[in-house]
Tab-separated table of C-alpha atoms in Angstrom:
chain	number	residue	atom	x	y	z
Q	1	MET	CA	-89.130	33.421	-137.027
Q	2	ARG	CA	-92.679	32.161	-137.622
Q	3	ALA	CA	-94.811	31.344	-134.586
Q	4	ILE	CA	-98.454	30.886	-133.597
Q	5	VAL	CA	-99.433	33.470	-131.008
Q	6	VAL	CA	-102.293	35.108	-129.194
Q	7	ARG	CA	-101.975	38.787	-128.397
Q	8	SER	CA	-104.267	38.643	-125.366
Q	9	PHE	CA	-106.207	36.001	-123.466
Q	10	GLY	CA	-109.224	34.953	-125.489
Q	11	ALA	CA	-107.807	36.240	-128.771
Q	12	THR	CA	-107.810	34.080	-131.893
Q	13	PRO	CA	-104.497	32.266	-132.486
Q	14	GLU	CA	-102.622	33.672	-135.479
Q	15	LEU	CA	-99.398	33.104	-137.400
Q	16	ALA	CA	-96.938	35.917	-136.729
Q	17	GLU	CA	-93.295	36.906	-137.132
Q	18	MET	CA	-91.487	36.914	-133.792
Q	19	PRO	CA	-87.881	37.575	-132.762
Q	20	THR	CA	-85.695	34.469	-132.714
Q	21	PRO	CA	-84.872	33.797	-129.046
Q	22	GLU	CA	-81.339	33.528	-127.686
Q	23	PRO	CA	-80.405	31.098	-124.904
Q	24	GLY	CA	-79.191	32.555	-121.633
Q	25	ALA	CA	-77.166	30.843	-118.935
Q	26	GLY	CA	-78.258	27.239	-118.371
Q	27	ALA	CA	-80.651	27.282	-121.329
Q	28	VAL	CA	-80.792	25.664	-124.757
Q	29	ARG	CA	-82.293	26.856	-128.025
Q	30	VAL	CA	-84.134	24.155	-129.953
Q	31	GLN	CA	-84.832	24.353	-133.671
Q	32	LEU	CA	-88.242	22.753	-133.661
Q	33	GLU	CA	-89.267	20.292	-136.340
Q	34	ALA	CA	-92.605	19.164	-134.909
Q	35	ALA	CA	-95.023	20.165	-132.165
Q	36	GLY	CA	-97.842	18.155	-130.640
Q	37	VAL	CA	-101.277	19.768	-130.345
Q	38	ASN	CA	-103.235	19.303	-127.097
Q	39	PRO	CA	-106.583	20.529	-125.737
Q	40	PHE	CA	-104.565	22.527	-123.215
Q	41	ASP	CA	-103.276	24.799	-125.993
Q	42	GLN	CA	-106.744	26.254	-126.498
Q	43	LYS	CA	-107.225	26.589	-122.731
Q	44	MET	CA	-103.921	28.404	-122.455
Q	45	ALA	CA	-104.976	30.825	-125.194
Q	46	GLY	CA	-108.219	31.372	-123.287
Q	47	GLY	CA	-106.416	32.371	-120.098
Q	48	ILE	CA	-106.412	29.264	-117.899
Q	49	LEU	CA	-103.003	30.288	-116.519
Q	50	GLU	CA	-103.988	33.894	-115.763
Q	51	GLY	CA	-103.056	34.625	-112.172
Q	52	LYS	CA	-101.307	31.259	-111.851
Q	53	LEU	CA	-98.164	31.739	-113.919
Q	54	PRO	CA	-96.362	34.828	-115.221
Q	55	HIS	CA	-96.787	35.231	-118.966
Q	56	ASP	CA	-95.582	37.289	-121.910
Q	57	PHE	CA	-97.533	38.651	-124.885
Q	58	PRO	CA	-97.610	38.047	-127.751
Q	59	MET	CA	-97.906	34.568	-126.254
Q	60	ILE	CA	-96.401	31.778	-128.342
Q	61	LEU	CA	-98.571	28.718	-127.829
Q	62	GLY	CA	-97.586	25.058	-127.711
Q	63	VAL	CA	-96.330	22.798	-124.936
Q	64	ASP	CA	-95.033	19.685	-126.701
Q	65	GLY	CA	-92.174	19.979	-129.160
Q	66	ALA	CA	-89.273	18.092	-130.701
Q	67	GLY	CA	-86.292	19.091	-132.805
Q	68	THR	CA	-82.554	19.676	-132.675
Q	69	VAL	CA	-80.466	21.705	-130.254
Q	70	ALA	CA	-79.315	24.730	-132.275
Q	71	SER	CA	-77.256	26.497	-129.608
Q	72	VAL	CA	-76.618	26.416	-125.870
Q	73	GLY	CA	-76.113	29.071	-123.271
Q	74	PRO	CA	-73.239	29.318	-120.773
Q	75	GLY	CA	-73.064	26.515	-118.245
Q	76	VAL	CA	-75.111	23.943	-120.162
Q	77	THR	CA	-73.771	20.417	-119.634
Q	78	LYS	CA	-76.655	18.055	-120.466
Q	79	PHE	CA	-77.034	18.886	-124.165
Q	80	GLY	CA	-74.902	19.790	-127.148
Q	81	VAL	CA	-75.538	21.332	-130.553
Q	82	GLY	CA	-77.070	18.765	-132.880
Q	83	ASP	CA	-78.752	16.644	-130.198
Q	84	ARG	CA	-82.267	15.502	-131.065
Q	85	VAL	CA	-84.527	16.402	-128.145
Q	86	VAL	CA	-88.174	16.438	-127.099
Q	87	GLY	CA	-89.856	18.136	-124.191
Q	88	LYS	CA	-92.452	20.392	-122.638
Q	89	PHE	CA	-91.988	24.024	-123.595
Q	90	LEU	CA	-93.999	25.511	-120.742
Q	91	TYR	CA	-92.140	27.292	-117.966
Q	92	PRO	CA	-92.405	30.760	-116.401
Q	93	PRO	CA	-92.940	33.187	-117.938
Q	94	ALA	CA	-95.403	31.309	-120.146
Q	95	GLY	CA	-95.629	32.320	-123.770
Q	96	HIS	CA	-92.463	30.929	-125.325
Q	97	GLY	CA	-93.919	27.677	-126.572
Q	98	SER	CA	-93.328	25.045	-129.216
Q	99	PHE	CA	-95.545	26.398	-132.009
Q	100	ALA	CA	-92.561	28.212	-133.448
Q	101	GLU	CA	-89.435	27.641	-135.484
Q	102	TYR	CA	-87.251	28.097	-132.399
Q	103	SER	CA	-87.783	28.005	-128.656
Q	104	VAL	CA	-85.553	28.371	-125.613
Q	105	LEU	CA	-85.950	26.520	-122.331
Q	106	PRO	CA	-83.816	25.655	-119.292
Q	107	GLU	CA	-81.748	22.495	-119.652
Q	108	ASP	CA	-83.264	21.173	-116.394
Q	109	ALA	CA	-86.823	21.535	-117.731
Q	110	THR	CA	-88.681	18.515	-119.116
Q	111	LEU	CA	-86.292	18.021	-122.013
Q	112	VAL	CA	-84.735	14.667	-122.961
Q	113	PRO	CA	-82.861	13.047	-125.859
Q	114	ILE	CA	-84.854	11.237	-128.543
Q	115	PRO	CA	-83.775	7.614	-129.082
Q	116	ASP	CA	-82.486	6.814	-132.566
Q	117	ARG	CA	-85.431	4.537	-133.348
Q	118	VAL	CA	-88.077	7.172	-132.579
Q	119	PRO	CA	-89.075	9.601	-135.385
Q	120	THR	CA	-89.116	13.252	-134.406
Q	121	VAL	CA	-92.808	13.620	-135.300
Q	122	ALA	CA	-93.718	10.699	-133.032
Q	123	ALA	CA	-91.641	12.135	-130.190
Q	124	ALA	CA	-93.397	15.499	-130.474
Q	125	ALA	CA	-96.784	13.854	-129.949
Q	126	LEU	CA	-95.748	12.126	-126.742
Q	127	PRO	CA	-95.051	14.465	-123.789
Q	128	THR	CA	-98.354	15.833	-122.476
Q	129	ALA	CA	-100.716	13.018	-123.444
Q	130	GLY	CA	-98.248	10.203	-122.880
Q	131	ILE	CA	-97.034	11.406	-119.494
Q	132	THR	CA	-100.618	12.014	-118.331
Q	133	ALA	CA	-101.529	8.444	-119.257
Q	134	GLN	CA	-98.391	7.111	-117.565
Q	135	ASP	CA	-99.153	9.097	-114.399
Q	136	ILE	CA	-102.678	7.629	-114.237
Q	137	VAL	CA	-101.482	4.053	-114.681
Q	138	ASP	CA	-98.678	4.532	-112.146
Q	139	ALA	CA	-101.059	6.033	-109.576
Q	140	THR	CA	-103.627	3.237	-110.029
Q	141	LYS	CA	-101.139	0.398	-109.476
Q	142	ILE	CA	-103.063	-1.882	-111.836
Q	143	GLU	CA	-102.954	-5.587	-111.081
Q	144	PRO	CA	-103.209	-8.296	-113.770
Q	145	ASP	CA	-106.719	-9.023	-115.064
Q	146	GLN	CA	-108.332	-6.037	-113.369
Q	147	LYS	CA	-111.119	-4.524	-115.450
Q	148	VAL	CA	-110.413	-0.945	-116.512
Q	149	LEU	CA	-113.001	1.204	-118.314
Q	150	ILE	CA	-111.547	4.069	-120.370
Q	151	VAL	CA	-114.067	6.708	-121.465
Q	152	GLY	CA	-112.694	8.925	-124.231
Q	153	ALA	CA	-110.271	6.242	-125.367
Q	154	THR	CA	-109.749	7.449	-128.934
Q	155	GLY	CA	-108.111	10.785	-128.118
Q	156	GLY	CA	-104.482	11.491	-127.346
Q	157	VAL	CA	-104.419	10.559	-123.652
Q	158	GLY	CA	-106.897	7.725	-124.214
Q	159	SER	CA	-104.851	6.114	-126.969
Q	160	PHE	CA	-101.844	5.942	-124.658
Q	161	LEU	CA	-103.941	4.848	-121.681
Q	162	VAL	CA	-105.316	1.853	-123.574
Q	163	GLN	CA	-101.789	0.709	-124.362
Q	164	LEU	CA	-100.259	1.336	-120.949
Q	165	ALA	CA	-103.153	-0.246	-119.051
Q	166	ASN	CA	-102.900	-3.294	-121.315
Q	167	ILE	CA	-99.142	-3.494	-120.720
Q	168	ALA	CA	-99.871	-3.405	-116.969
Q	169	GLY	CA	-102.069	-6.478	-117.416
Q	170	ALA	CA	-105.533	-4.924	-117.295
Q	171	HIS	CA	-108.623	-6.131	-119.160
Q	172	VAL	CA	-109.244	-2.859	-121.010
Q	173	ILE	CA	-112.775	-1.751	-121.941
Q	174	ALA	CA	-112.637	1.259	-124.271
Q	175	THR	CA	-115.441	3.509	-125.464
Q	176	ALA	CA	-115.218	4.024	-129.223
Q	177	ARG	CA	-117.347	4.204	-132.324
Q	178	VAL	CA	-117.559	1.063	-134.433
Q	179	ALA	CA	-115.412	2.747	-137.096
Q	180	VAL	CA	-112.401	2.840	-134.756
Q	181	ALA	CA	-113.024	-0.316	-132.743
Q	182	ASP	CA	-110.334	-2.164	-134.692
Q	183	GLN	CA	-107.819	0.549	-133.858
Q	184	MET	CA	-108.640	0.229	-130.156
Q	185	THR	CA	-108.192	-3.539	-130.376
Q	186	ARG	CA	-104.785	-3.115	-131.999
Q	187	LEU	CA	-103.748	-0.756	-129.200
Q	188	GLY	CA	-104.722	-3.303	-126.563
Q	189	ALA	CA	-108.430	-2.991	-125.752
Q	190	ALA	CA	-110.073	-6.322	-124.905
Q	191	GLU	CA	-113.535	-4.818	-125.522
Q	192	THR	CA	-115.017	-1.703	-127.086
Q	193	ILE	CA	-118.283	-0.045	-126.126
Q	194	ASP	CA	-119.987	1.946	-128.891
Q	195	TYR	CA	-121.328	5.002	-127.071
Q	196	THR	CA	-123.585	5.826	-130.057
Q	197	ARG	CA	-125.631	2.663	-129.496
Q	198	GLY	CA	-126.902	3.564	-126.062
Q	199	PRO	CA	-125.793	4.708	-122.613
Q	200	VAL	CA	-122.322	3.448	-121.725
Q	201	VAL	CA	-123.479	2.755	-118.165
Q	202	GLU	CA	-126.158	0.348	-119.344
Q	203	GLN	CA	-123.894	-1.429	-121.828
Q	204	VAL	CA	-121.068	-1.945	-119.342
Q	205	ALA	CA	-123.432	-3.006	-116.547
Q	206	ALA	CA	-124.992	-5.628	-118.819
Q	207	ALA	CA	-121.605	-7.010	-119.845
Q	208	HIS	CA	-120.024	-6.744	-116.397
Q	209	PRO	CA	-122.712	-7.000	-113.705
Q	210	ASP	CA	-120.047	-7.272	-111.002
Q	211	GLY	CA	-118.615	-3.908	-112.017
Q	212	VAL	CA	-115.144	-2.738	-113.006
Q	213	ASP	CA	-112.048	-2.123	-110.935
Q	214	ALA	CA	-111.110	1.244	-112.374
Q	215	LEU	CA	-112.609	4.052	-114.451
Q	216	PHE	CA	-110.412	6.486	-116.349
Q	217	ASP	CA	-112.612	9.258	-117.739
Q	218	LEU	CA	-111.170	11.870	-120.057
Q	219	VAL	CA	-114.316	13.542	-121.362
Q	220	SER	CA	-117.378	13.317	-119.101
Q	221	PRO	CA	-118.856	16.286	-117.221
Q	222	PRO	CA	-119.544	15.804	-113.484
Q	223	GLU	CA	-123.103	14.482	-113.826
Q	224	ALA	CA	-122.115	11.865	-116.407
Q	225	LEU	CA	-119.043	10.843	-114.416
Q	226	ALA	CA	-121.166	10.346	-111.308
Q	227	GLU	CA	-123.376	7.904	-113.233
Q	228	LEU	CA	-120.357	6.035	-114.615
Q	229	THR	CA	-118.819	5.814	-111.147
Q	230	ALA	CA	-121.683	3.513	-110.146
Q	231	LEU	CA	-120.001	0.884	-112.337
Q	232	VAL	CA	-116.871	0.891	-110.158
Q	233	ARG	CA	-116.615	-1.602	-107.343
Q	234	ASP	CA	-116.344	-0.238	-103.815
Q	235	GLY	CA	-112.676	0.340	-103.093
Q	236	GLY	CA	-111.850	0.727	-106.805
Q	237	THR	CA	-110.280	3.668	-108.593
Q	238	VAL	CA	-111.683	6.621	-110.558
Q	239	TYR	CA	-109.649	9.291	-112.295
Q	240	SER	CA	-110.917	12.312	-114.239
Q	241	THR	CA	-108.520	14.423	-116.274
Q	242	ILE	CA	-110.998	17.303	-116.659
Q	243	TRP	CA	-111.788	17.846	-112.964
Q	244	SER	CA	-115.239	16.236	-113.005
Q	245	ALA	CA	-114.763	13.954	-109.976
Q	246	ASP	CA	-116.447	14.618	-106.618
Q	247	PRO	CA	-113.810	13.628	-104.035
Q	248	ASP	CA	-116.360	13.444	-101.195
Q	249	ALA	CA	-118.632	11.073	-103.121
Q	250	LEU	CA	-115.670	8.862	-104.016
Q	251	ARG	CA	-114.439	8.850	-100.430
Q	252	ASP	CA	-117.841	7.690	-99.177
Q	253	ARG	CA	-117.408	4.481	-101.176
Q	254	GLY	CA	-113.748	4.037	-100.412
Q	255	ILE	CA	-112.894	4.768	-104.049
Q	256	LYS	CA	-109.365	5.962	-104.669
Q	257	GLY	CA	-108.305	8.582	-107.197
Q	258	GLY	CA	-110.236	11.730	-108.062
Q	259	ASN	CA	-109.088	14.567	-110.293
Q	260	ILE	CA	-105.579	14.131	-111.651
Q	261	GLU	CA	-103.191	16.713	-113.007
Q	262	SER	CA	-100.092	15.274	-114.621
Q	263	SER	CA	-96.894	15.897	-112.681
Q	264	GLY	CA	-94.520	13.643	-114.635
Q	265	ARG	CA	-91.362	15.155	-116.034
Q	266	ALA	CA	-88.128	14.011	-117.668
Q	267	PRO	CA	-87.888	10.542	-116.050
Q	268	GLU	CA	-91.408	9.601	-117.130
Q	269	LEU	CA	-90.857	10.958	-120.638
Q	270	THR	CA	-87.617	9.015	-120.948
Q	271	ARG	CA	-89.399	5.822	-119.868
Q	272	LEU	CA	-92.128	6.363	-122.461
Q	273	LEU	CA	-89.619	7.026	-125.231
Q	274	ALA	CA	-87.841	3.779	-124.366
Q	275	ARG	CA	-91.138	1.923	-124.732
Q	276	VAL	CA	-91.770	3.571	-128.099
Q	277	ALA	CA	-88.245	2.741	-129.256
Q	278	ALA	CA	-88.768	-0.898	-128.220
Q	279	GLY	CA	-92.061	-1.078	-130.125
Q	280	ASP	CA	-94.135	-1.642	-126.990
Q	281	VAL	CA	-96.011	1.652	-127.317
Q	282	VAL	CA	-97.324	3.095	-130.584
Q	283	VAL	CA	-97.752	6.853	-131.041
Q	284	PRO	CA	-101.118	7.180	-132.833
Q	285	ILE	CA	-100.909	10.262	-135.050
Q	286	ASP	CA	-104.205	11.283	-136.626
Q	287	ALA	CA	-102.918	14.192	-138.708
Q	288	THR	CA	-99.768	16.165	-139.509
Q	289	VAL	CA	-100.434	19.810	-140.340
Q	290	PRO	CA	-98.023	22.535	-141.559
Q	291	LEU	CA	-97.268	25.281	-139.046
Q	292	ASP	CA	-98.989	27.929	-141.152
Q	293	GLN	CA	-102.259	25.950	-140.881
Q	294	GLY	CA	-101.823	25.456	-137.161
Q	295	PRO	CA	-104.290	28.120	-135.989
Q	296	SER	CA	-107.130	26.160	-137.613
Q	297	VAL	CA	-106.469	22.976	-135.604
Q	298	ILE	CA	-105.957	24.490	-132.147
Q	299	GLY	CA	-109.048	23.540	-130.177
Q	300	ALA	CA	-110.420	21.328	-132.973
Q	301	LEU	CA	-112.404	18.303	-131.813
Q	302	GLY	CA	-112.698	14.739	-133.038
Q	303	ALA	CA	-109.085	13.679	-133.500
Q	304	ARG	CA	-108.430	9.946	-133.276
Q	305	GLY	CA	-105.056	10.127	-131.623
Q	306	LYS	CA	-102.690	13.048	-131.930
Q	307	THR	CA	-102.397	16.037	-134.258
Q	308	VAL	CA	-98.855	17.260	-134.909
Q	309	LEU	CA	-97.637	20.505	-136.476
Q	310	ALA	CA	-94.808	20.101	-138.983
Q	311	ILE	CA	-92.471	23.068	-138.617
């Protein structure tokens, strides 16, 4: 089968022929039709899991994937051949991911049915970014009319965060270029801040001198996040998805949150899919790329929403 692999940590991702996997006891083999691309894919290729999780080489990349159950191993009860499914294809040993024509994973992994109303490509874009956004909103316990600033709102996680925070009743302030301000408004942002027109801190402080209740930052390095945190009211909430928060500095001001690593699994993914099926959440797909062009988009910057590989 075709797959995108790295042959060692730090190597350039490449398209390769790999053996088609067979499901063992309690596992299912999925014929993948689409796979969502995330910043984590590049980090995984670079070795972020070295020493943290067993891995196999050549390492097949890709966490998010959707397709059809092609076969099941002995003892499988949750899924049958022909079921449309979506999930996270990262489990030990790492290296048997979703950037491939087939992948095998345990039936009790993060793998769930796709509702009839949800296209497979949309489902594939949802797991990592969508669950991360859902985890942040759940942890914040947003109350109606609270002001939430989302920095990095146009990316995968940000696009879902805008929607989920709006659904929770927040007054969402999103950072975005003028060219995509309308898109942010359609997703649920009450305001957009054009970060190319001047420092975000100054623009938000001028518009909201009393500060904001929560800051969700998906892109800022530690120094920039520290400046933005000054906008948050004492006792508010700050979350960074790239480990830029200083827990001690937040604690000094009674600010909740810190650095968040998504822990959501099948229940959270099922809840998100139900929202997509109902039309409450839109899956913003920026580009769909054939598998054989996949190596060129891993680690690429500037997507407005999600990039999906068509397999």
